[in-house]
Amino acid sequence: MDELDSVFSDDWGEDHRSGIVAVLGRPNVGKSTLINAILGQKIAITAAKPQTTRQKQLGILTRDGAQILFTDTPGVHAPVTRLGEYMVGVARGALRDADAIVWIVDASQAPTDEDRRIADWLGQAERPIVLVMNKSDLIDRDRDRSQHLALCNYQHALETSALKERGLDELTQCLIPLMPLGPRYYPADQASDANLRFMAAETIREKIIRLTSEEIPHSVAVEINRFRERPDMTVIEATIYVERASQKGIVIGKRGQMIKRAGVEARDDLQRLLNTKVHLETRVKVLKNWRSNEEFMRRVGYGRPRRKSR
Ligand SMILES: Nc1nc2c(ncn2[C@@H]2O[C@H](COP(=O)(O)OP(=O)(O)OP(=O)(O)O)[C@@H](O)[C@H]2O)c(=O)[nH]1
Ligand SMILES: [Mg+2]
């Protein structure tokens, strides 16, 4: 709780519970989609490609008598770049700060070696685990769940479909009693602590990820160069970085079609989010192998984790 230094509200009683729930799991299992669905609000970008989330993000759920601070985390994987190391370090850091863990597995696939490694790691953390078998909409009712259920010692195990919004209340109800007694840390109507520049960069990155394939989603970083809130509109200028000239060509697309489409989609989302007209200007630059360039990574928000991952 060290990063939470302000208590905003006093309309909670002595039996109020509050705490941090780290949402962890392999890439692409639906961590961000699940948090968005629980909050009923999009606080984190999502895509059908692994390693979309790169930073820790807070999703705040306020109920009568409880406040749960969900931390969305990057998918745990075997890193091959500095960026990957940073991402896995973020997940580890989130685990250390957590009062409870929501471990998400993909119910539609058998557990993988990566899941088993995560099980070992979570087992050492000595935090209550709620095992969530997500993507339940993709499986039959009578499907055998025993392999997933054998993965770890859990406090609760349940199925969800983040996509179809199934099992979410049940999950919240399991989590509340696992939270320690404590105050309401954030106002009841606040769903995230993300600032608007960050949301703008993430929204642009989401559109590029969704429109591209192979290495490009991993090779994209977005820097906001200007974010100016004028009375009539918000003006945003952003640079999209890729790692190779060939990637730049693909992101721009034939006659600029791809970048134009990404820009229109990002602008529409941002107009809804900011509730103003948005003027968005983007340009694409190449920065060779930026995923191993720590100075650049820090510049775009991928700073060193607090402690080195073991
Ligand atoms: N069918 C189905 N698809 C889902 C469900 N939850 C998430 N997805 C899809 O799974 C893909 C990955 O979702 P994300 O929420 O981005 O996954 P993540 O675990 O946050 O992934 P990383 O950030 O890369 O670690 C997206 O295409 C989602 O629409 C679900 O319950 N059912
Ligand atoms: Mg994610």
mmCIF file of N, CA and C in Angstrom, residues 200-201 204 222-226 236-240 280-284:
data_model
loop_
_atom_site.group_PDB
_atom_site.id
_atom_site.type_symbol
_atom_site.label_atom_id
_atom_site.label_comp_id
_atom_site.label_asym_id
_atom_site.label_seq_id
_atom_site.Cartn_x
_atom_site.Cartn_y
_atom_site.Cartn_z
ATOM 1 N N ALA A 200 -3.858 8.008 -23.964
ATOM 2 C CA ALA A 200 -3.766 8.349 -25.387
ATOM 3 C C ALA A 200 -2.722 7.462 -26.071
ATOM 4 N N ALA A 201 -1.550 7.331 -25.440
ATOM 5 C CA ALA A 201 -0.489 6.509 -26.029
ATOM 6 C C ALA A 201 -0.938 5.053 -26.153
ATOM 7 N N ILE A 204 -3.522 4.508 -29.010
ATOM 8 C CA ILE A 204 -2.885 4.478 -30.339
ATOM 9 C C ILE A 204 -2.166 3.130 -30.521
ATOM 10 N N VAL A 222 4.742 4.058 -28.408
ATOM 11 C CA VAL A 222 4.116 5.339 -28.751
ATOM 12 C C VAL A 222 4.554 6.391 -27.738
ATOM 13 N N GLU A 223 4.995 7.506 -28.255
ATOM 14 C CA GLU A 223 5.366 8.624 -27.387
ATOM 15 C C GLU A 223 4.437 9.801 -27.689
ATOM 16 N N ILE A 224 3.887 10.390 -26.643
ATOM 17 C CA ILE A 224 3.032 11.574 -26.835
ATOM 18 C C ILE A 224 3.941 12.803 -26.787
ATOM 19 N N ASN A 225 3.987 13.544 -27.872
ATOM 20 C CA ASN A 225 4.854 14.716 -27.930
ATOM 21 C C ASN A 225 4.118 15.989 -27.483
ATOM 22 N N ARG A 226 2.817 15.966 -27.647
ATOM 23 C CA ARG A 226 2.048 17.153 -27.270
ATOM 24 C C ARG A 226 0.656 16.704 -26.874
ATOM 25 N N ILE A 236 -3.527 16.345 -29.845
ATOM 26 C CA ILE A 236 -2.547 15.321 -29.443
ATOM 27 C C ILE A 236 -1.601 15.052 -30.606
ATOM 28 N N GLU A 237 -0.310 15.133 -30.335
ATOM 29 C CA GLU A 237 0.681 14.742 -31.346
ATOM 30 C C GLU A 237 1.472 13.569 -30.799
ATOM 31 N N ALA A 238 1.593 12.548 -31.620
ATOM 32 C CA ALA A 238 2.241 11.328 -31.131
ATOM 33 C C ALA A 238 3.227 10.794 -32.163
ATOM 34 N N THR A 239 4.285 10.169 -31.648
ATOM 35 C CA THR A 239 5.216 9.464 -32.528
ATOM 36 C C THR A 239 5.094 7.967 -32.274
ATOM 37 N N ILE A 240 4.939 7.237 -33.353
ATOM 38 C CA ILE A 240 4.870 5.780 -33.270
ATOM 39 C C ILE A 240 6.238 5.244 -33.664
ATOM 40 N N LEU A 280 -5.842 14.538 -33.727
ATOM 41 C CA LEU A 280 -4.714 13.631 -33.492
ATOM 42 C C LEU A 280 -3.777 13.639 -34.695
ATOM 43 N N GLU A 281 -2.520 13.918 -34.418
ATOM 44 C CA GLU A 281 -1.499 13.843 -35.481
ATOM 45 C C GLU A 281 -0.485 12.795 -35.110
ATOM 46 N N THR A 282 -0.184 11.904 -36.047
ATOM 47 C CA THR A 282 0.800 10.857 -35.751
ATOM 48 C C THR A 282 1.895 10.861 -36.813
ATOM 49 N N ARG A 283 3.089 10.457 -36.401
ATOM 50 C CA ARG A 283 4.132 10.190 -37.387
ATOM 51 C C ARG A 283 4.838 8.905 -36.959
ATOM 52 N N VAL A 284 5.490 8.269 -37.919
ATOM 53 C CA VAL A 284 6.127 6.974 -37.633
ATOM 54 C C VAL A 284 7.636 7.136 -37.779
#
